[in-house]
XYZ file of C-alpha atoms in Angstrom:
287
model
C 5.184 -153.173 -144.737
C 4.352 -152.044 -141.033
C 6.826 -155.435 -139.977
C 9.663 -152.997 -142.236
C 8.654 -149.565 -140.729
C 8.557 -150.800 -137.318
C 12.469 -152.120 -137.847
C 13.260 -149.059 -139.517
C 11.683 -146.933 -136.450
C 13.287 -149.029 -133.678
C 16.938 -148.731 -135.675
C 15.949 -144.759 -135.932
C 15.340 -144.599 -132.436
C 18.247 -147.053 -131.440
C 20.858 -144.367 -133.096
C 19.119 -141.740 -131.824
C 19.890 -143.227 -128.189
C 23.302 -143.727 -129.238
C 23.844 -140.667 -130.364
C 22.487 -139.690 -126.970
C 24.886 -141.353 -125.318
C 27.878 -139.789 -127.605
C 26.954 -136.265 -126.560
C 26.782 -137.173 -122.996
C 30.185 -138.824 -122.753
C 31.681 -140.196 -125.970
C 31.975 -143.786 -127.090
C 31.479 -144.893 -123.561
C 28.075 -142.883 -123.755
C 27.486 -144.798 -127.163
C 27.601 -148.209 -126.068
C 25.771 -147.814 -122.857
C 22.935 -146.310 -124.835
C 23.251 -148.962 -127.394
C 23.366 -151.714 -124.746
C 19.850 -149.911 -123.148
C 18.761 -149.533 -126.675
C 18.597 -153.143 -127.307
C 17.377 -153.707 -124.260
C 14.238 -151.532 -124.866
C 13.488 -153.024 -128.193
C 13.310 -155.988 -126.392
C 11.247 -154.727 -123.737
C 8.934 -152.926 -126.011
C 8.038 -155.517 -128.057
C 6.951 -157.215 -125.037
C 5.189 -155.056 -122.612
C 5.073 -151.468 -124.404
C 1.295 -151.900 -124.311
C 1.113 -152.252 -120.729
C 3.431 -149.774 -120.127
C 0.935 -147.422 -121.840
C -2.311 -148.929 -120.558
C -1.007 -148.067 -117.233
C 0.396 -144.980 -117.977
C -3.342 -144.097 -118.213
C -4.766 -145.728 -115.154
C -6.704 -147.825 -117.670
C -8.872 -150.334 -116.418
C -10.091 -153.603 -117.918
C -14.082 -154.364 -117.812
C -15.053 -157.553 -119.190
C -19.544 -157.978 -120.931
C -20.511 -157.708 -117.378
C -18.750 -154.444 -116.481
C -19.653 -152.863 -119.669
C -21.986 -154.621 -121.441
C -22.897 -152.373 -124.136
C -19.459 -151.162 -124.984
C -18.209 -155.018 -124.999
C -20.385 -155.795 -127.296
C -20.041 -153.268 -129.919
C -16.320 -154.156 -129.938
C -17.215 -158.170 -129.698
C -19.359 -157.248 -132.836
C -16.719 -154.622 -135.088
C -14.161 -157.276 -134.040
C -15.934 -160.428 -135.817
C -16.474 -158.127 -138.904
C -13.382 -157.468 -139.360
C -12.230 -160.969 -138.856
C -10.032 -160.423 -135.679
C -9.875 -161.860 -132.346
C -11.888 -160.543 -129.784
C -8.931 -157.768 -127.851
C -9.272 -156.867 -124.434
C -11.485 -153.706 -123.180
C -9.829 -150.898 -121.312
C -12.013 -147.477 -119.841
C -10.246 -145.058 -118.395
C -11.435 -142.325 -115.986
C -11.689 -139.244 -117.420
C -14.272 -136.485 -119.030
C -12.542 -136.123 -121.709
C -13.521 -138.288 -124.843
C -10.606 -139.988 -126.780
C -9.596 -144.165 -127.260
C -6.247 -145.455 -128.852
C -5.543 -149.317 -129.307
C -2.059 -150.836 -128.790
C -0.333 -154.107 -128.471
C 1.788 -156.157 -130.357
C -0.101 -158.011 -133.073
C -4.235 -158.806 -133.604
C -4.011 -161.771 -130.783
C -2.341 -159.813 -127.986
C -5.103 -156.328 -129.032
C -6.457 -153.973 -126.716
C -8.795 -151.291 -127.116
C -9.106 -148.223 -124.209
C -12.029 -145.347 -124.230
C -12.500 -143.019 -122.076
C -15.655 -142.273 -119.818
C -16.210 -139.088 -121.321
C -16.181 -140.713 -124.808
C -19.335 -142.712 -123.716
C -21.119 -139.718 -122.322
C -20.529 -137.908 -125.316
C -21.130 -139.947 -128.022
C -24.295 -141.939 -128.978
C -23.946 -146.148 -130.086
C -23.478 -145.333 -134.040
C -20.421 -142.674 -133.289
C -18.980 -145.005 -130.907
C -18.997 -147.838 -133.055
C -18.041 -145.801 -135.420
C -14.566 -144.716 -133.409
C -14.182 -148.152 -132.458
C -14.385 -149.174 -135.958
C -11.363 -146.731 -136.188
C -9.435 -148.182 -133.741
C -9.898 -152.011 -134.784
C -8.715 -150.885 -138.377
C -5.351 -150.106 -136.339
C -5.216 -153.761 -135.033
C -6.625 -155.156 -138.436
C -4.096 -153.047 -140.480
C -1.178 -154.426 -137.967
C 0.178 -150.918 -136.808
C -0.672 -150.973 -132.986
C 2.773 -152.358 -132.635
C 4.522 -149.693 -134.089
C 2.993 -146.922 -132.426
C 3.271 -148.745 -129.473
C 6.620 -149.317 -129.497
C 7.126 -145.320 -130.303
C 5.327 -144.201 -127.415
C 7.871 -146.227 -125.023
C 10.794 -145.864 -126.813
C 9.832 -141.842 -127.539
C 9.116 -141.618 -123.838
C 12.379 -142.796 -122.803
C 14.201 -140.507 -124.635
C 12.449 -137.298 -123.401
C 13.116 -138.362 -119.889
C 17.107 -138.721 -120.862
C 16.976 -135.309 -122.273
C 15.238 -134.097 -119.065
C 17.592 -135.765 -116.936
C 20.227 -134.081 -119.187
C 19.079 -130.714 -119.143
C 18.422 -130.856 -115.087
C 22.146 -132.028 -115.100
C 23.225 -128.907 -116.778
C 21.054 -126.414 -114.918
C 22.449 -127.941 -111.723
C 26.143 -128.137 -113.143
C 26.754 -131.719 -112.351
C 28.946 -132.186 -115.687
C 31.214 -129.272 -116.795
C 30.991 -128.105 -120.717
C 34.660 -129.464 -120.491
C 32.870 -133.181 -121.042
C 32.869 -135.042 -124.123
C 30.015 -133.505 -126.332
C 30.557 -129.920 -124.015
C 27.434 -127.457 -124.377
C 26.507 -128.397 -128.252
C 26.195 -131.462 -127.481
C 24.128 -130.701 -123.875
C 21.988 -128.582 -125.972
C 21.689 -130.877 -129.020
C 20.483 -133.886 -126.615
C 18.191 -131.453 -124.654
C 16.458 -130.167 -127.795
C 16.824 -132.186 -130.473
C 16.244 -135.531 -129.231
C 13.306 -135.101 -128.066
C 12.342 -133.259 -131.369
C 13.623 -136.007 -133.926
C 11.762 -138.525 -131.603
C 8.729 -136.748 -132.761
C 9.369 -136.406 -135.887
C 9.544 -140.384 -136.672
C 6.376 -140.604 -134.754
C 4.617 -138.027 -137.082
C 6.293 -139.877 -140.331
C 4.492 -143.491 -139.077
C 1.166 -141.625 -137.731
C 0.006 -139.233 -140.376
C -0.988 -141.468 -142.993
C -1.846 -144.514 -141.546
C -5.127 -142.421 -139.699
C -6.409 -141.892 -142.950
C -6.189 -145.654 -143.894
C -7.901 -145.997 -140.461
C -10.460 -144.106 -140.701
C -11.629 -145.600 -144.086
C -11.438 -149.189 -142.847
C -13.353 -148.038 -139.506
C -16.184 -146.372 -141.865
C -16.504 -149.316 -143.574
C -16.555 -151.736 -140.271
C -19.046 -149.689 -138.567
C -21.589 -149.561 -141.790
C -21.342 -145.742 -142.192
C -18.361 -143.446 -142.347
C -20.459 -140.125 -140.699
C -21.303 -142.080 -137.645
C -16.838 -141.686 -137.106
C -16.867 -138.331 -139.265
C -19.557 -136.995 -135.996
C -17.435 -138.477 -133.503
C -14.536 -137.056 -135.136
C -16.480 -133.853 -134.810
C -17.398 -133.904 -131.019
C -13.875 -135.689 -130.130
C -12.410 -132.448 -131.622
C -14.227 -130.071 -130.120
C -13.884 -131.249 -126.544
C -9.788 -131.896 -127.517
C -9.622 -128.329 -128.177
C -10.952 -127.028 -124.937
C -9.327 -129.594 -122.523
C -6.289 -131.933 -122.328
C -6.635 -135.523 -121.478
C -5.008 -136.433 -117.794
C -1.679 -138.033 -118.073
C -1.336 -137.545 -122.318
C 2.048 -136.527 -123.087
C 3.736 -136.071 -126.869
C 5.714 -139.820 -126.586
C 1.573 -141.116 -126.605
C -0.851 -138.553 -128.321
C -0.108 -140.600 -132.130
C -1.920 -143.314 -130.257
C -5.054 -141.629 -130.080
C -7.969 -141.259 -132.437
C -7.440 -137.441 -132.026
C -4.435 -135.698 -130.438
C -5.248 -135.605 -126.573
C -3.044 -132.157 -126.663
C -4.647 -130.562 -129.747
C -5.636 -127.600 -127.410
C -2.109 -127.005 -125.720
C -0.191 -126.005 -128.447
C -2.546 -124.748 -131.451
C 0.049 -122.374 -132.820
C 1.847 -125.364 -133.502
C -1.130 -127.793 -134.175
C -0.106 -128.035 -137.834
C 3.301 -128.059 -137.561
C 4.118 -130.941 -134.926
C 0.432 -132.329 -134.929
C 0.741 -136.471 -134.956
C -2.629 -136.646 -136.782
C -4.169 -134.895 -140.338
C -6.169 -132.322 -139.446
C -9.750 -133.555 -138.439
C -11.746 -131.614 -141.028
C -9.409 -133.156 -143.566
C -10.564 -136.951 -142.247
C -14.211 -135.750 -141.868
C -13.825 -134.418 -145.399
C -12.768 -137.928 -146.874
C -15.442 -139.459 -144.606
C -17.934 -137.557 -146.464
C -16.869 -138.562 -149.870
C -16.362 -142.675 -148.624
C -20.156 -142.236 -147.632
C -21.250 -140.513 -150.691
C -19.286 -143.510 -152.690
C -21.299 -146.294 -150.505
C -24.598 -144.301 -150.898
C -25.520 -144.271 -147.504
C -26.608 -141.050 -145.578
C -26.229 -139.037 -141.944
């Protein structure tokens, strides 16, 4: 299944490009974008996780860096039956973690500094439990692969729209100011879209497998809790829309609340902590 919606997203994407390219300057536009296109699936499959790792300034610590935190991954990671992935922190105060790579052997998992500080061992295991039900259930790769690919196309409608506040093509050009305006606002719109349609429900499956890993679904259902509240009163360094499905909670919850429900890549977090509660009531175990 995620093997089928990570074709279907790349072919979205791909005619989305093309279409790009159409509006910009007809079927030359097309095939240039459709030639890059290709090109990018290519290059996403590949190295879309270190694209993003970097993005990030993420660093990798191995036991002796971060002994505590490599373990509790060493130990979710032989529950679950998966190879051990490689451990990312990045610098900041803000607590959030994502996952990414291209299948269970090529994993890695990223926190944040802040995420440590916050949280104590159960709610991080708990979060990490989350993010190792990404790798089990196989969808790293696809939200991967729309962070790049989601990323690239914002910056052509950037470049776009700079072009046409500048006047460096004429509304005389093939696509003329529809399509100018169509590739400056609705690209970057129906790139979001297709992330929202792949992110939405595949936290919820997360979060169950992750309750389950960790031994007790309110140690994620509190972290869920604090990871929310700090969201909503700061923005993660670097996060941008193209990479905020990848995170446990949406790094840019707190820029854009009026719109929180409407172009949020995530369920809202009192609806997970609300099925969190009712997985631990169904296990019997307690807070």
């Amino acid at each position: 299944m995620n093997i089928l919606k990570t074709t279907i997203l790349m072919a979205l994407l791909t005619g989305l490009m093309v279409a790009i390219g159409g509006a910009i300057n007809g079927s030359t536009g097309a095939m240039i974008m459709l030639i890059i296109s290709l090109g990018m699936n290519f290059f996403s499959y590949w190295f879309s996780d270190s694209m993003v790792l970097k993005a990030y300034d993420a660093q990798e610590v191995s036991e002796n860096d971060a002994p505590q935190l490599y373990n509790i991954v060493k130990a979710l990671a032989q529950k679950a039956e998966l190879p051990m992935p490689r451990v990312y922190i990045i610098k900041s105060d803000v607590p959030n973690a994502f996952a990414t790579g291209r299948n269970p052997d090529h994993a890695a998992v990223a926190v944040t500094t802040g995420i440590m500080r916050a949280l104590d061992y159960n709610e991080i295991s708990g979060v990490l439990g989350h993010e190792l039900a990404h790798v089990k259930h196989r969808d790293i790769l696809t939200g991967t692969i729309a962070a790049s690919m989601a990323g690239v196309i914002s910056m052509v409608a950037n470049i776009v729209q700079w072009g046409a506040i500048f006047g460096t093509r004429s509304n005389e050009d093939n696509g003329g100011l529809i399509g100018t305006l169509a590739t400056i606002i609705i690209a970057p719109l129906a790139a979001t879209l297709i992330q929202m349609a792949i992110s939405r429900s595949r936290e919820y499956d997360a979060d169950k497998t992750g309750g389950e890993l960790c031994g007790n679904p309110m140690y994620l259902a509190s972290a869920l809790e604090k990871i929310e509240y700090y969201a909503q009163r700061a923005t993660l360094e670097h996060s941008t829309t193209a990479t905020a499905h990848m995170f446990i909670v949406n790094p840019l919850e707190g820029a854009s609340v009026k719109l929180k429900n409407l172009f949020s890549t995530h369920p809202a977090t009192e609806d997970r902590i609300s099925k969190l509660r009712e997985q631990a009531l169904q296990l019997g175990v307690g807070n």
